[in-house]
Short mmCIF file of C-alpha atoms and ligand atoms in Angstrom, two decimals:
data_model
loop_
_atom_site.label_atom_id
_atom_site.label_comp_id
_atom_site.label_asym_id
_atom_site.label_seq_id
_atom_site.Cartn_x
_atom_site.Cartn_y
_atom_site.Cartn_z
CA UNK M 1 -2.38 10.07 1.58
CA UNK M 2 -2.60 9.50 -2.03
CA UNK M 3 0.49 8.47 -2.78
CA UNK M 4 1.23 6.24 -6.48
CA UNK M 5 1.96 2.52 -5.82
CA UNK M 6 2.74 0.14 -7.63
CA UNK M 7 1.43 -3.98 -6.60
CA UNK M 8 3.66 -6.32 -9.09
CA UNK M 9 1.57 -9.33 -9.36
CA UNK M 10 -1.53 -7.90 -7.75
CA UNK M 11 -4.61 -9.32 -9.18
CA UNK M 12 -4.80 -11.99 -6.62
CA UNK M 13 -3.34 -13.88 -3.80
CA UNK M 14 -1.26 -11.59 -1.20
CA UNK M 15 -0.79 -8.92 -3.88
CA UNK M 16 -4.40 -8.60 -4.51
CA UNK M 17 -4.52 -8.09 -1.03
CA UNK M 18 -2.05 -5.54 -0.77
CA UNK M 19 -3.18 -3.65 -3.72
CA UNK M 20 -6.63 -3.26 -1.26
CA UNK M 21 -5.04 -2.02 1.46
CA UNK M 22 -3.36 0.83 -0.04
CA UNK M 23 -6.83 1.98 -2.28
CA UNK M 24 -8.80 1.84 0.86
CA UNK M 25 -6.15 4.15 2.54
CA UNK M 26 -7.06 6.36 -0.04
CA UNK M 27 -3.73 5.92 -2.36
CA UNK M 28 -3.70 5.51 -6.15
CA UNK M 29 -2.55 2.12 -6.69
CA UNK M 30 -1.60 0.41 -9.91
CA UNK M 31 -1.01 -3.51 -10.17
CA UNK M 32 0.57 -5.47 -13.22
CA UNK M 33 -1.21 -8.66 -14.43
CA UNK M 34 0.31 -10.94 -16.95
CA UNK M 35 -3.05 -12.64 -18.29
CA UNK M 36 -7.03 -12.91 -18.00
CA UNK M 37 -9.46 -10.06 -16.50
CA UNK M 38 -7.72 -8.35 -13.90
CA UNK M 39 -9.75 -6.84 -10.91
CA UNK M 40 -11.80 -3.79 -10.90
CA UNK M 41 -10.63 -0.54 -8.86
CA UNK M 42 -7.07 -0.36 -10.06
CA UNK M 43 -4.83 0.88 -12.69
CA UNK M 44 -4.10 -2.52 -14.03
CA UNK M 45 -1.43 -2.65 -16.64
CA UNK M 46 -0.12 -5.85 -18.34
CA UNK M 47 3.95 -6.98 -17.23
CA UNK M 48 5.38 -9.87 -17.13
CA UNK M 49 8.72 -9.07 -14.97
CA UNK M 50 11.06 -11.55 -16.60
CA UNK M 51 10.68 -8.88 -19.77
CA UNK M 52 12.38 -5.73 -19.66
CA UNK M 53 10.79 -4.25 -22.17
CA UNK M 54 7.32 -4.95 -20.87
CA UNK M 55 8.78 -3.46 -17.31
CA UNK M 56 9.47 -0.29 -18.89
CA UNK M 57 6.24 0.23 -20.97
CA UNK M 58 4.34 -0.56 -17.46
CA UNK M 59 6.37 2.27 -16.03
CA UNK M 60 5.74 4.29 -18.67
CA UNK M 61 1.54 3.95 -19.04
CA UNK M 62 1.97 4.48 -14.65
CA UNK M 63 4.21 7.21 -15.27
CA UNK M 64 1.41 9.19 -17.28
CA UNK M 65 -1.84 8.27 -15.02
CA UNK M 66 -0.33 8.47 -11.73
CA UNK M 67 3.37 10.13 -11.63
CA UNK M 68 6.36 8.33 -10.64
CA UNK M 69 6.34 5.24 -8.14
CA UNK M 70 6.59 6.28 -4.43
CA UNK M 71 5.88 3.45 -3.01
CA UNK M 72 6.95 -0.11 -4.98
CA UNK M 73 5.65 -3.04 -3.19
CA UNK M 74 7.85 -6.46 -5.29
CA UNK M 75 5.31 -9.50 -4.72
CA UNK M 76 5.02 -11.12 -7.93
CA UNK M 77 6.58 -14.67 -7.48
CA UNK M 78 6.56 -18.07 -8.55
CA UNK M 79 7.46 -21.57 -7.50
CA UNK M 80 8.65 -24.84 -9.53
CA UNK M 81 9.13 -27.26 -6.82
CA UNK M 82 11.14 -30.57 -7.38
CA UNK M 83 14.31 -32.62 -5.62
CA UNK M 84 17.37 -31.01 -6.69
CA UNK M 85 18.70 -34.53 -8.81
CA UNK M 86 15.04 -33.93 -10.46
CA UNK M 87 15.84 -30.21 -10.78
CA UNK M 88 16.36 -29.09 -14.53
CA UNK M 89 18.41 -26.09 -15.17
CA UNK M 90 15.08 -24.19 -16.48
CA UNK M 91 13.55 -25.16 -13.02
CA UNK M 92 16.48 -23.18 -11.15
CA UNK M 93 16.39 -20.35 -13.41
CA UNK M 94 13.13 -19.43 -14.53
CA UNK M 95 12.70 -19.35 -10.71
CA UNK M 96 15.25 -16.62 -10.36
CA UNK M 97 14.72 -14.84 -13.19
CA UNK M 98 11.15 -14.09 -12.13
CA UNK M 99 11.43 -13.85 -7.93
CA UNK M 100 15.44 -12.41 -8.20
CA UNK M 101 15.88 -10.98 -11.27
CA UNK M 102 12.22 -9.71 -11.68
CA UNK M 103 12.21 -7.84 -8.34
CA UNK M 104 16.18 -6.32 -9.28
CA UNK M 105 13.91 -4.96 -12.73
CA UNK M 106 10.90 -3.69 -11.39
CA UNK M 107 13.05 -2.09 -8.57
CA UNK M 108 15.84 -0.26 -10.31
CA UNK M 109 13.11 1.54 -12.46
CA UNK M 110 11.75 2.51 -10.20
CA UNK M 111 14.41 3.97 -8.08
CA UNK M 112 14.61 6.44 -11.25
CA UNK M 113 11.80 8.56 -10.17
CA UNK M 114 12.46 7.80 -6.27
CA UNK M 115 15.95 9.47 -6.46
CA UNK M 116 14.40 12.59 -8.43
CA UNK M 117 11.89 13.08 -5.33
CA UNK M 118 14.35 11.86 -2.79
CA UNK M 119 12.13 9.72 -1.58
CA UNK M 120 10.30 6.16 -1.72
CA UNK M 121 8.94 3.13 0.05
CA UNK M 122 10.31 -0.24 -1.28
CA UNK M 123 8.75 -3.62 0.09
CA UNK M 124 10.33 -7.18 -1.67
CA UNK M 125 7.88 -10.23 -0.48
CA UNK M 126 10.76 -12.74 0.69
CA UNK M 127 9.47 -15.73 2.39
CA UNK M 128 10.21 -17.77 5.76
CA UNK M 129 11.71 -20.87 3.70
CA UNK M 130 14.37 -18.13 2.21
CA UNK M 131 15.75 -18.28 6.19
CA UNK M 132 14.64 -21.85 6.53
CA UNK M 133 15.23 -23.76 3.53
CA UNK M 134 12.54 -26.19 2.49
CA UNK M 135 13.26 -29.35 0.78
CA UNK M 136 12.57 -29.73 -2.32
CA UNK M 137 12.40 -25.66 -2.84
CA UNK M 138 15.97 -24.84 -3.59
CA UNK M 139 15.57 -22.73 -6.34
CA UNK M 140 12.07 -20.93 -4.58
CA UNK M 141 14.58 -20.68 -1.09
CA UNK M 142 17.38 -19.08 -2.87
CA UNK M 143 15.85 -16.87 -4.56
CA UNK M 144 14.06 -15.10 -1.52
CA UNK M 145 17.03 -15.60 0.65
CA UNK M 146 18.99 -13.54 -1.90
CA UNK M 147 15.75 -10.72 -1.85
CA UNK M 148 17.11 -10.04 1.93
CA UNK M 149 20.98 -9.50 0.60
CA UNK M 150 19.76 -7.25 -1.90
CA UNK M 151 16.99 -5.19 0.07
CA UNK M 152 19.93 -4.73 2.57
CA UNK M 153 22.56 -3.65 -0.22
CA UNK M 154 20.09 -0.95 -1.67
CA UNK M 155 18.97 0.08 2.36
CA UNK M 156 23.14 1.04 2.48
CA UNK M 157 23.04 2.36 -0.93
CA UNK M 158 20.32 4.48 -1.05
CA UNK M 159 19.29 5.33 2.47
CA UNK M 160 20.82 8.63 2.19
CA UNK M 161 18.46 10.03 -0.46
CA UNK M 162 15.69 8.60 2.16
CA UNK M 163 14.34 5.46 0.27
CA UNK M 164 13.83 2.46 2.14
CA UNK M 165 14.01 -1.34 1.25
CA UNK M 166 12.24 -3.63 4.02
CA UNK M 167 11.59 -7.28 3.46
CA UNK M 168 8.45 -9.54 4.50
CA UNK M 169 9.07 -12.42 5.14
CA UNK M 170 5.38 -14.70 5.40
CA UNK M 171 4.95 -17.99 5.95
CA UNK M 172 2.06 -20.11 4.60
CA UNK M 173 -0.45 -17.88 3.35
CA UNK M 174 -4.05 -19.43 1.94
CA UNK M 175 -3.59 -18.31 -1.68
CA UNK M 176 -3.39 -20.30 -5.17
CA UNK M 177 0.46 -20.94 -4.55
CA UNK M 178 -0.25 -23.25 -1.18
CA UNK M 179 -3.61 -24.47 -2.85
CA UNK M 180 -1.48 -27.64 -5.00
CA UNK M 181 -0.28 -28.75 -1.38
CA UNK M 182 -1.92 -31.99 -0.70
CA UNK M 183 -4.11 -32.32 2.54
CA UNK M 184 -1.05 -33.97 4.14
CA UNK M 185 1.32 -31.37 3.56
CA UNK M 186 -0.75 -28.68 4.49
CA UNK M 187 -1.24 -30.40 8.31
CA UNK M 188 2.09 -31.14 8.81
CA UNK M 189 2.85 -27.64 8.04
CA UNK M 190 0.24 -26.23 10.05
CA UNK M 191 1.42 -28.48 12.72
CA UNK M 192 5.02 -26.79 13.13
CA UNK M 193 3.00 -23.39 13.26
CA UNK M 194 3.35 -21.86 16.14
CA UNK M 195 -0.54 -20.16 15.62
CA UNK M 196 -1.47 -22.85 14.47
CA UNK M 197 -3.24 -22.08 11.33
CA UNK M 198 -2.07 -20.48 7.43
CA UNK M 199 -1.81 -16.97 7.46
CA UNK M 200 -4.67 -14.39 5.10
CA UNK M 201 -3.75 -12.47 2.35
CA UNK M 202 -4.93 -9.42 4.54
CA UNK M 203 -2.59 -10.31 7.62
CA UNK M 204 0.76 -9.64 5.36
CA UNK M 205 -1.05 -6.70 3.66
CA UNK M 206 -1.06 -4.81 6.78
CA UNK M 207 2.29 -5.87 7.19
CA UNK M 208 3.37 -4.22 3.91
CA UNK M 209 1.13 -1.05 4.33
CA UNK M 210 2.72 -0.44 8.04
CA UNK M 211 6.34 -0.28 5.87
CA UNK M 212 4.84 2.08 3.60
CA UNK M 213 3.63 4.32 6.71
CA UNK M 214 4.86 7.45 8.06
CA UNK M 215 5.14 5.10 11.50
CA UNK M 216 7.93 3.12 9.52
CA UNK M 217 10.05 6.20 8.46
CA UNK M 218 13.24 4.95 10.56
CA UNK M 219 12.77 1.53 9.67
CA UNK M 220 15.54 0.42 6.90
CA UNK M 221 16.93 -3.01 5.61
CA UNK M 222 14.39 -5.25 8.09
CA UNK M 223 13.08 -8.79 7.14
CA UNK M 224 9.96 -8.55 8.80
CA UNK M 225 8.33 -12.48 9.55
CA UNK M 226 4.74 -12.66 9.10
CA UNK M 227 4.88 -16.25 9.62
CA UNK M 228 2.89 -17.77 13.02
CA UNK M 229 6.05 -18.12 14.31
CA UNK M 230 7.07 -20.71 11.99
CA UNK M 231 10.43 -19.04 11.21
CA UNK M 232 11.31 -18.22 15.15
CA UNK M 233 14.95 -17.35 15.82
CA UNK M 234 15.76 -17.31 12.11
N1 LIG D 1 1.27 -18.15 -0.44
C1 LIG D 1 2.24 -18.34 0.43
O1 LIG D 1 2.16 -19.19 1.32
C2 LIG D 1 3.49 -17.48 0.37
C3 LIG D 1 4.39 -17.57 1.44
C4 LIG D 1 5.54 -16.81 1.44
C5 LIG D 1 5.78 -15.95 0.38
N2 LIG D 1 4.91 -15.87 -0.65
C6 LIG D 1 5.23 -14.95 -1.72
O2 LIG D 1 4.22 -13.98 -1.85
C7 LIG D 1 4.13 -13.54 -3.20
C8 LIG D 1 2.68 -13.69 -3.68
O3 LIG D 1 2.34 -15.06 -3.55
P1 LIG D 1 0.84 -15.61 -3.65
O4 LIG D 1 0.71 -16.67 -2.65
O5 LIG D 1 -0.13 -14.49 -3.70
O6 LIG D 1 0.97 -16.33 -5.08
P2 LIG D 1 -0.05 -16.50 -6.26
O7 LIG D 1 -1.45 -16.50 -5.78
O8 LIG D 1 0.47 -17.69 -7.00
O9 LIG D 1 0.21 -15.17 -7.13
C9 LIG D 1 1.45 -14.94 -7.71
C10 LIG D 1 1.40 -13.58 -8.36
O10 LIG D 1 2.67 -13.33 -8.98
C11 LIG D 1 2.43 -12.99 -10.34
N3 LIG D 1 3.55 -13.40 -11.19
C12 LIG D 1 4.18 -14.59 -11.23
N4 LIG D 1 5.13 -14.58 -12.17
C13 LIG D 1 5.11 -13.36 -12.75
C14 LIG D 1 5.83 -12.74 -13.78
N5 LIG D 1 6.81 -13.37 -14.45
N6 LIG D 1 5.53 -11.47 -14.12
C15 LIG D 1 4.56 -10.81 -13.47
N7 LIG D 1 3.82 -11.34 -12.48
C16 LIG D 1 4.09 -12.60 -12.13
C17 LIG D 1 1.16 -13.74 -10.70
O11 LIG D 1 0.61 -13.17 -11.88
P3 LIG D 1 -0.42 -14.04 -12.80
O12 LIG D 1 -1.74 -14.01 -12.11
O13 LIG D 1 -0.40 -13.31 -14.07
O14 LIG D 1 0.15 -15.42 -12.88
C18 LIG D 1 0.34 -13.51 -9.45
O15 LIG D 1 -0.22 -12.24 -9.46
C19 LIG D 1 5.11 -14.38 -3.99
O16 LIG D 1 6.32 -13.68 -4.14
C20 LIG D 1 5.33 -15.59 -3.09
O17 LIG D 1 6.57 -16.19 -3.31
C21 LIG D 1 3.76 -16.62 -0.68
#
């Protein structure tokens, strides 16, 4: 397969990942970065998500080296956790301007080319606190819980021209974002973890890359848990 996909946010953490999986399966893959070096063996092009403009040139310079989007895998995401009395307005909405609003961007362009081909793979990284809340992450939680509504909305919408919207779901993953938790945290969580342990980048790449698969062609509107069993019954 060598298919054009597009990582957002995939020069590290669980996107870098994912971005990996798809090369070494032989597709052309393309990640956005917002700042610094970004890593080697990729189209890299610069996006942040919360700009529209900067969404569309990204589209554009993929557009030209690879063709249109087949396969759009919406990971870039952010967190600003605090107690919701401590919770300033910018907190709440920065939050779901990048993880909602972002993901609504990067997806609707691409749906452009996806309808003209009449067909396309679209993965939005949720997360298990979207399902089971997390104090002191209300504005993170809502904003992946709503990535489910919408990924299910588009599944109805669109699953007639035969693109599909799945969700992942992971739960603690050892990347940058769980790296400020404190040594505390991090055992308490680990201790509610069914597996016992965080998850790798790798483990919800393979997740993502089954989605994209000709083995997932009947699979629509799914939040898929990669999660240790954290997020059982949820
Ligand atoms: N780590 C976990 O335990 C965990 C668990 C569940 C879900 N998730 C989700 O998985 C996804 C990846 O998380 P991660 O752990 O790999 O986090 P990470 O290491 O902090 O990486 C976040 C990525 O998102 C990008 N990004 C953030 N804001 C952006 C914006 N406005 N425009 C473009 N890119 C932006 C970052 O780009 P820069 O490098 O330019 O900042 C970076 O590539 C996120 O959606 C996160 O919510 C993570």
């Amino acid at each position: 397969m060598s298919r054009s996909v597009l990582v957002t946010g995939g020069n590290r953490g669980i996107g870098l990942a994912i971005a990996r999986a798809f090369a070494d399966a032989g597709d052309k893959v393309a990640i956005t970065y917002r700042s610094g070096e970004p890593p080697a063996g990729f189209l890299a092009v610069k996006c942040d998500i919360t700009d529209p403009e900067q969404v569309e040139q990204a589209y554009k310079e993929i557009e030209d080296r690879h063709g249109p989007v087949e396969v759009l895998v919406a990971n870039a995401g952010v967190t600003k956790d605090q107690l919701l009395m401590r919770m300033s307005e910018d907190d709440f909405t920065s939050v779901i301007d990048t993880n909602l609003t972002g993901t609504f961007r990067v997806v609707k362009r691409a749906n452009r080319g996806m309808l003209r081909a009449k067909k396309g793979r679209v993965v939005l990284i949720s997360s298990v606190v979207g399902l089971l809340g997390s104090a002191g992450q209300a504005n993170y939680a809502a904003s992946k819980a709503a990535l489910v509504g919408f990924a299910r909305s588009l599944a109805r919408e669109l699953g007639s021209r035969n693109i599909t919207f799945n969700v992942v779901a992971p739960g603690f993953v050892d990347t940058d974002m769980t790296k400020v938790l404190s040594d505390e945290q991090r055992q308490n969580i680990v201790a509610q973890v069914p597996l016992g342990r965080y998850a790798q980048p790798e483990e919800i790449a393979a997740t993502v890359r089954f989605l994209a698969s000709d083995d997932a062609s009947y699979i629509t509107g799914a939040v898929i848990p990669v999660d240790g069993g954290l997020g059982m019954g949820h």
